[in-house]
Coordinates of C-alpha atoms and ligand atoms in Angstrom, one line a residue:
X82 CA 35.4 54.7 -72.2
X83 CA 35.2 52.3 -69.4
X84 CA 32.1 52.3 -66.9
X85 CA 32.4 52.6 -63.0
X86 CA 31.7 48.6 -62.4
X87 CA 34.8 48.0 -65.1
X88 CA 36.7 50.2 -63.4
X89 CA 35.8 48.4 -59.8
X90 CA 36.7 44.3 -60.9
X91 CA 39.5 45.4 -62.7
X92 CA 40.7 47.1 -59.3
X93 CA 39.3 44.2 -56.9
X94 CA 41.1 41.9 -59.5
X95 CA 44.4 43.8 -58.9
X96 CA 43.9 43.5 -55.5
X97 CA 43.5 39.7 -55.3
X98 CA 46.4 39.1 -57.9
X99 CA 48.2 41.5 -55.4
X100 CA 47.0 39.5 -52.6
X101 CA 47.8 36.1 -54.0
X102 CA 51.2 36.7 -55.0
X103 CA 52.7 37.6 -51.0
X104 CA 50.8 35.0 -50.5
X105 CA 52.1 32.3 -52.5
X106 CA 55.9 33.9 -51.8
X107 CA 55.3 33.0 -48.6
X108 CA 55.4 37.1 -47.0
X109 CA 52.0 37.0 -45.7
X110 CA 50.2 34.6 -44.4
X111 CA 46.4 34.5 -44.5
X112 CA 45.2 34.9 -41.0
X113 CA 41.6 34.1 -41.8
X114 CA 39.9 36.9 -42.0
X115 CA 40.0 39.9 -44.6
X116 CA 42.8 42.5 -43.4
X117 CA 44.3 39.8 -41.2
X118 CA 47.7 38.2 -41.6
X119 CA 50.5 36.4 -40.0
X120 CA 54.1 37.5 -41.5
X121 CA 57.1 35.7 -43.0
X122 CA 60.4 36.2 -41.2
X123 CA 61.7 37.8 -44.0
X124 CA 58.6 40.3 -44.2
X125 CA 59.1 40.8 -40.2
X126 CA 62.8 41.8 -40.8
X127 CA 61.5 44.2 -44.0
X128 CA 58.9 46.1 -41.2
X129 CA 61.7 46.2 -38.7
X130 CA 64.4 47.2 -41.2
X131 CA 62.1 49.8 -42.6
X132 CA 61.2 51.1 -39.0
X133 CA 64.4 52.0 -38.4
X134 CA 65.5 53.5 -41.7
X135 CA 62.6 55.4 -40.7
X136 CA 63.8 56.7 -37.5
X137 CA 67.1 56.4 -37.9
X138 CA 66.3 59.2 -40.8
X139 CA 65.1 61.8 -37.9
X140 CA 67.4 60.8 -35.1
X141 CA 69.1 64.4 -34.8
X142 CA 65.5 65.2 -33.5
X143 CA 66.3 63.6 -30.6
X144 CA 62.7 62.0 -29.9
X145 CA 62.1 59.9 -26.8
X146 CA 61.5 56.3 -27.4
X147 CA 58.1 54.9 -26.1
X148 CA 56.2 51.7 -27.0
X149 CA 53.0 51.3 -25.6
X150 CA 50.4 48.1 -25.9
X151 CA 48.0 47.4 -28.8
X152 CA 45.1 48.4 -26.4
X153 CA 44.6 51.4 -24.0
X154 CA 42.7 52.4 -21.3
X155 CA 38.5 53.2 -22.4
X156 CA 38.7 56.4 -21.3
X157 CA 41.5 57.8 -22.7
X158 CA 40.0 56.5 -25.7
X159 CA 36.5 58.5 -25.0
X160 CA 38.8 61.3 -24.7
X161 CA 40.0 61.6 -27.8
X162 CA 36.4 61.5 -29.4
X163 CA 37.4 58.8 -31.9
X164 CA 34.2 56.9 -32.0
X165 CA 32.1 60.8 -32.7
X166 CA 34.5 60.6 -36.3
X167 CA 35.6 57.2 -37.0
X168 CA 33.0 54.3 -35.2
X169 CA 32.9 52.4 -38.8
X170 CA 36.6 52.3 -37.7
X171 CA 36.7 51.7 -33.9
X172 CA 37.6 48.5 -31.4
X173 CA 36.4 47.8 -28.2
X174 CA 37.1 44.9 -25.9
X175 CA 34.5 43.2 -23.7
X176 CA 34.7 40.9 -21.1
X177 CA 33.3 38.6 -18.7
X178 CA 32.2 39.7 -15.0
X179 CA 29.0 37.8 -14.8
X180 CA 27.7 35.4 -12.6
X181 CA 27.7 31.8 -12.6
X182 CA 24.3 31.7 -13.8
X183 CA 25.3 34.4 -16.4
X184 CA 28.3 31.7 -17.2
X185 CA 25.5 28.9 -17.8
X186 CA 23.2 30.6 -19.7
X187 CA 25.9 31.7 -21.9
X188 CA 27.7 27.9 -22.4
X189 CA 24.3 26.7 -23.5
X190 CA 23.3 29.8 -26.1
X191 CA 27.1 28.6 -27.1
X192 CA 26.1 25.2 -27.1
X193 CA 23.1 25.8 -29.3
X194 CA 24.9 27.3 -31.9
X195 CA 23.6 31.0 -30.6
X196 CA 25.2 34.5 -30.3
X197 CA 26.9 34.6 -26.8
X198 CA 28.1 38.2 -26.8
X199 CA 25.1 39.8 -24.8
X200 CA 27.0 38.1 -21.7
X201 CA 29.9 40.2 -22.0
X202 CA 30.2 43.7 -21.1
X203 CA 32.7 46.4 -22.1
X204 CA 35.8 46.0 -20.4
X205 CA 38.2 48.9 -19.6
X206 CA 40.5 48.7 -22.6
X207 CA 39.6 49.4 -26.0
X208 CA 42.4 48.8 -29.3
X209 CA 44.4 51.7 -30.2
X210 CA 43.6 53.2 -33.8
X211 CA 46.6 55.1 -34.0
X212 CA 49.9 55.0 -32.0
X213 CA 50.1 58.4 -30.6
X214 CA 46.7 57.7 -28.8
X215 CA 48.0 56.2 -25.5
X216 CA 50.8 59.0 -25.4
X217 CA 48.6 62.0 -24.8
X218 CA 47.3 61.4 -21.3
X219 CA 50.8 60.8 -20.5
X220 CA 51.6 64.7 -21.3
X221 CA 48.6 66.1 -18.9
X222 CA 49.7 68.9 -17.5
X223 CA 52.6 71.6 -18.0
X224 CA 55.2 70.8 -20.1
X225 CA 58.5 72.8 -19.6
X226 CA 59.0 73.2 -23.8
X227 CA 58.9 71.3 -27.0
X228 CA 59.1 67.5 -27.3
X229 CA 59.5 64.6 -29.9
X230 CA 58.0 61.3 -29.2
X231 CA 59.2 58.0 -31.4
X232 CA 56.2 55.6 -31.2
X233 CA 55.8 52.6 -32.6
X234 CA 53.5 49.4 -32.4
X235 CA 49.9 47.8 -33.7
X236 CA 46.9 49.8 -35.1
X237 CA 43.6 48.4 -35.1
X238 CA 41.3 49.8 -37.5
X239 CA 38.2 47.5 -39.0
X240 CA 38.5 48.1 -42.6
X241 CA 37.8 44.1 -43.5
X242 CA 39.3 44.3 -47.7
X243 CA 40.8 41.7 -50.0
X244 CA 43.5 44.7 -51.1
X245 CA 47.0 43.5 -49.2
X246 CA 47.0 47.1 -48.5
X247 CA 44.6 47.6 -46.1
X248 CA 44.6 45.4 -42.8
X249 CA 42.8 45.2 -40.0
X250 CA 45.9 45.3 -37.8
X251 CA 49.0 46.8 -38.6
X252 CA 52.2 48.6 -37.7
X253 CA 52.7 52.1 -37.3
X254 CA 55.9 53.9 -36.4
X255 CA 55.0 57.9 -35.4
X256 CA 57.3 61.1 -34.8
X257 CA 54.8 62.9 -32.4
X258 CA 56.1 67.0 -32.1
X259 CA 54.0 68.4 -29.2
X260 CA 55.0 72.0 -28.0
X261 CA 54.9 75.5 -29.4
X262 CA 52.2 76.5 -32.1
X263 CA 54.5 77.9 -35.1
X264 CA 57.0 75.2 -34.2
X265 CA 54.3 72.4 -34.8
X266 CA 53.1 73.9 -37.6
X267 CA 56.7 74.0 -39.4
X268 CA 57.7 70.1 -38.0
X269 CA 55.0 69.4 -40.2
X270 CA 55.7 71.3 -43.2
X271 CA 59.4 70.1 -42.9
X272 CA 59.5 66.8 -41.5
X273 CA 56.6 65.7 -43.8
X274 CA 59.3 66.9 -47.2
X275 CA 62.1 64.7 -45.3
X276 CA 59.3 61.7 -44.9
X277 CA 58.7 62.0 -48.8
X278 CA 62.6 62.5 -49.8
X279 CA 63.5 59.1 -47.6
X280 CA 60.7 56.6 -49.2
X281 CA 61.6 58.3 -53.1
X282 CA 65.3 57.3 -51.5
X283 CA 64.0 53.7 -51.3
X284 CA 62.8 53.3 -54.9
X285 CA 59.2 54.2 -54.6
X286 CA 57.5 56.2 -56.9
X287 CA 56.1 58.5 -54.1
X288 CA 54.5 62.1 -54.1
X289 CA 52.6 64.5 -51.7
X290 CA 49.4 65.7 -51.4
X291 CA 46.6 66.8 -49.3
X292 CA 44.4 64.2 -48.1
X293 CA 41.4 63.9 -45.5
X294 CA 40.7 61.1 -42.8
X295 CA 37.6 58.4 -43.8
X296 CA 35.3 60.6 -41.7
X297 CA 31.9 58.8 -41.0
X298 CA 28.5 59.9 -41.9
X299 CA 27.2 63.5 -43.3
X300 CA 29.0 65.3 -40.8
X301 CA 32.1 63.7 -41.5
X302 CA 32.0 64.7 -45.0
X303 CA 32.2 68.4 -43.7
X304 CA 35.0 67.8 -41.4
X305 CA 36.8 66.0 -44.3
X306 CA 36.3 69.2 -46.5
X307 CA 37.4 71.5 -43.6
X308 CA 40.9 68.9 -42.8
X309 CA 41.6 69.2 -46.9
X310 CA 41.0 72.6 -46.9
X311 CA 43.1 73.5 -44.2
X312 CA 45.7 71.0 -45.5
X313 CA 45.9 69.5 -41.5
X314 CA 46.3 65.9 -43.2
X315 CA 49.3 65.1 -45.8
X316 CA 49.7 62.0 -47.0
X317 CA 52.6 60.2 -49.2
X318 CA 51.1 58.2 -51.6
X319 CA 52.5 55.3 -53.8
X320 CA 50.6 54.1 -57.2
X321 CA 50.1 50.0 -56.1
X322 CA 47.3 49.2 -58.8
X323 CA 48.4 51.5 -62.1
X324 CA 45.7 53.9 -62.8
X325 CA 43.2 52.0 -61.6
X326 CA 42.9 53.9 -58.5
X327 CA 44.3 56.7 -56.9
X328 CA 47.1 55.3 -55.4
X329 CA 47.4 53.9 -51.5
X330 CA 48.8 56.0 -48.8
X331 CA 51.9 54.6 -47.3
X332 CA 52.8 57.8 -44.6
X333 CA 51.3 60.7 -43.5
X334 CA 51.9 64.2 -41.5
X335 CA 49.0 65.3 -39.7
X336 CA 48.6 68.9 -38.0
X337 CA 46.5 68.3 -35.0
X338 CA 46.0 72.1 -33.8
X339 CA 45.5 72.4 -29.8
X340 CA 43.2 69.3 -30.1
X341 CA 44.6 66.8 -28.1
X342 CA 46.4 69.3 -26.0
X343 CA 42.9 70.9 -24.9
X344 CA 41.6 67.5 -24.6
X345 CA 44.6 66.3 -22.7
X346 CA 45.2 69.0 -20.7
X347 CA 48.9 69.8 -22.0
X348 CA 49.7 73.1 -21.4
X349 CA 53.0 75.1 -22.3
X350 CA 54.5 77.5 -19.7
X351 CA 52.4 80.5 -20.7
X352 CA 49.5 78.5 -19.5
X353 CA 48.1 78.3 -23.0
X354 CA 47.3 74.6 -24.8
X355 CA 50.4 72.6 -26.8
X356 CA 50.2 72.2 -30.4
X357 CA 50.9 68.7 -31.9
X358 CA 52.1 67.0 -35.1
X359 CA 52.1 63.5 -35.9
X360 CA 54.0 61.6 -39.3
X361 CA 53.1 58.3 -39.2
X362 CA 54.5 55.5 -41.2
X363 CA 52.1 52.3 -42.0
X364 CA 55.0 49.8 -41.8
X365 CA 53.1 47.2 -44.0
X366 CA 51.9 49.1 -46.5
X367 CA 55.6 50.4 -47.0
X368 CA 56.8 46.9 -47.1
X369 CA 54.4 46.0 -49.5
X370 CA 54.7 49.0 -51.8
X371 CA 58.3 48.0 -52.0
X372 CA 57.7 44.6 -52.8
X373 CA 55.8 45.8 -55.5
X374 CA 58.2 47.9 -56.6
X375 CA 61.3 45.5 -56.6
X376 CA 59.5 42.6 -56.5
X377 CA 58.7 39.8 -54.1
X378 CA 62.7 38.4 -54.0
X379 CA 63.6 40.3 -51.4
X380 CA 66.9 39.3 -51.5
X381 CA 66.9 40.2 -55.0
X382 CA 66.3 44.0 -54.8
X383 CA 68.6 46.4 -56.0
X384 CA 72.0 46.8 -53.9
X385 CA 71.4 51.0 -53.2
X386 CA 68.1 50.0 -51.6
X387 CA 68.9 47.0 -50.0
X388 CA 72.0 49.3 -48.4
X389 CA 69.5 51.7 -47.2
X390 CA 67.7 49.3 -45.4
X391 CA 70.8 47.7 -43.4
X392 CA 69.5 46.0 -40.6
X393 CA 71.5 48.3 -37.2
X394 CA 75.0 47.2 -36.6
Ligands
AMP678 P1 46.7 57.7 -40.6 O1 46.7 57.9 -39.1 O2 45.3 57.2 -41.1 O3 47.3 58.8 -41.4 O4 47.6 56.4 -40.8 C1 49.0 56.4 -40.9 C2 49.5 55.4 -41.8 O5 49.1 54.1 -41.4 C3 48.9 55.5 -43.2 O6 49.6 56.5 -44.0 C4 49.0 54.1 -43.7 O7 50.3 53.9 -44.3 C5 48.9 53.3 -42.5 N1 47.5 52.7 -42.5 C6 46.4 53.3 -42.2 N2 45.3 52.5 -42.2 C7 45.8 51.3 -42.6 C8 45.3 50.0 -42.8 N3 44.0 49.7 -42.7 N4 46.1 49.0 -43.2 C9 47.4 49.2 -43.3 N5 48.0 50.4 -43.1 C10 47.2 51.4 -42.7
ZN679 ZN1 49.4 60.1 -34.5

């Protein structure tokens, strides 16, 4: 029998062989902090081959292509009461609008080697946690029936970790349904199968299964229970470190109820709050749980995947 503090080097060893090995192919580049990289040319083309397999996959859905910045407005992000569940999690932006004397004082804390930061304030922006954020005030008001969104662009979420898996920034393509309640519910149910089916298409050893969001604090906990119990949150998870943990999500499918259309104001015809469904895709993790599957060669992989993954004609 192994003890818990085995069980945790073994797994923080994985992670740094993990690590050290995109790093020495040449796939990531360390970006100098934990969770931050700069990517290879050849691991760009993987994300952007990957996105597209990705919506290519769904295109009968007929989604409506929209890219939005890495950072939205502050108040759309107060609206969606992300820093109430996840402020372990959140990014802000601050800024400069002080005086010259503000300027001064700060240049010489600077200058002595002091924090500066108390001379900024909170600007008007803060970074988008998950792709579908900056689309919901967008929807405010009546919408004449169901829609599909295809989103795609940077997350940031601060989760500092030596595990190649979890970055601090990072890409994340999203199939947002937002319309009728049964219709949500069954985007989900079906879409999420489809989501699965494509990345088992691609080699990975993928499965299922109910998950919850990383919640913060006591409260949290209880949300996290309620989210598993309701089954809101599915996620696709790959084994990238044998047994030694439960696996990494790479996707996920998550049932939002009438929460950001009572937040947002999005209302169906009857008058009565839309219903929304989101799969997501974290781009890097997919490209990495490939390149774990079929190695770091990239142009080595197996001809069926490699197929799959055309780059668009
Ligand atoms: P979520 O909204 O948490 O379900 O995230 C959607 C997908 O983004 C997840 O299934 C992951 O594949 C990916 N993702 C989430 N957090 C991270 C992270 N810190 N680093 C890399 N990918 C992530
Ligand atoms: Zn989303």
């Amino acid at each position: 029998m192994t003890d818990m503090s085995d069980d945790r080097t073994a797994l923080d060893r994985a992670r740094d062989d993990f690590r050290a090995e995109v790093l020495d192919a040449g796939l990531l580049v360390d970006a100098g902090e934990p969770g931050l990289y700069g990517r290879s040319g050849v691991f760009d083309d993987l994300v952007d081959r990957i996105a597209a397999f990705a919506s290519t996959g769904f295109a009968e859905l007929g989604a409506e292509r929209l890219r939005f910045a890495p950072v939205f407005p502050r108040r759309e992000f107060e609206r969606t009461d992300y820093i109430v569940s996840f402020p372990h999690l959140t990014g802000t932006i601050n800024g400069f609008v002080g005086s010259e004397a503000d300027h001064k004082s700060l240049v010489t804390a600077r200058a002595a080697g002091e924090a500066w930061d108390s001379w900024l304030s909170p600007a008007e922006t803060a970074l988008v946690p998950a792709v579908c954020h900056p689309l919901y005030e967008r929807l405010s008001g009546t919408i004449p029936g169901d829609r599909v969104y295809d989103l795609r662009g940077f997350c940031f979420r601060h989760e500092p970790s030596n595990d190649p898996m979890r970055l601090q920034a990072f890409r994340m393509q999203e199939l947002v349904f937002v319309g009728d309640p049964d219709a949500a519910h069954e985007f989900r149910t079906v879409q999420c199968e489809r989501q699965l089916r494509g990345l088992v298409e691609l080699g990975l050893d993928a499965r299922l299964q109910p998950a919850n969001d990383p919640f913060f604090g006591r409260t949290g906990r209880f949300l996290a229970r309620n989210q598993l119990a309701d089954e809101a949150k599915l996620e696709v998870i790959v084994p990238i470190y044998g047994d030694l943990d439960e696996g990494t999500a790479v996707a996920s499918g998550n049932r939002h109820g009438e929460h950001f259309g009572d937040t947002f104001g999005i209302l169906l015809p009857d008058g009565s709050a839309a219903h929304s469904t989101c799969l997501g895709w974290g781009l890097e993790r997919i490209a990495l749980a490939l390149i774990r599957t079929h190695g770091v060669d990239v142009a080595a992989w197996p001809a069926d995947v490699t197929r799959l993954l055309a780059p668009a004609p």
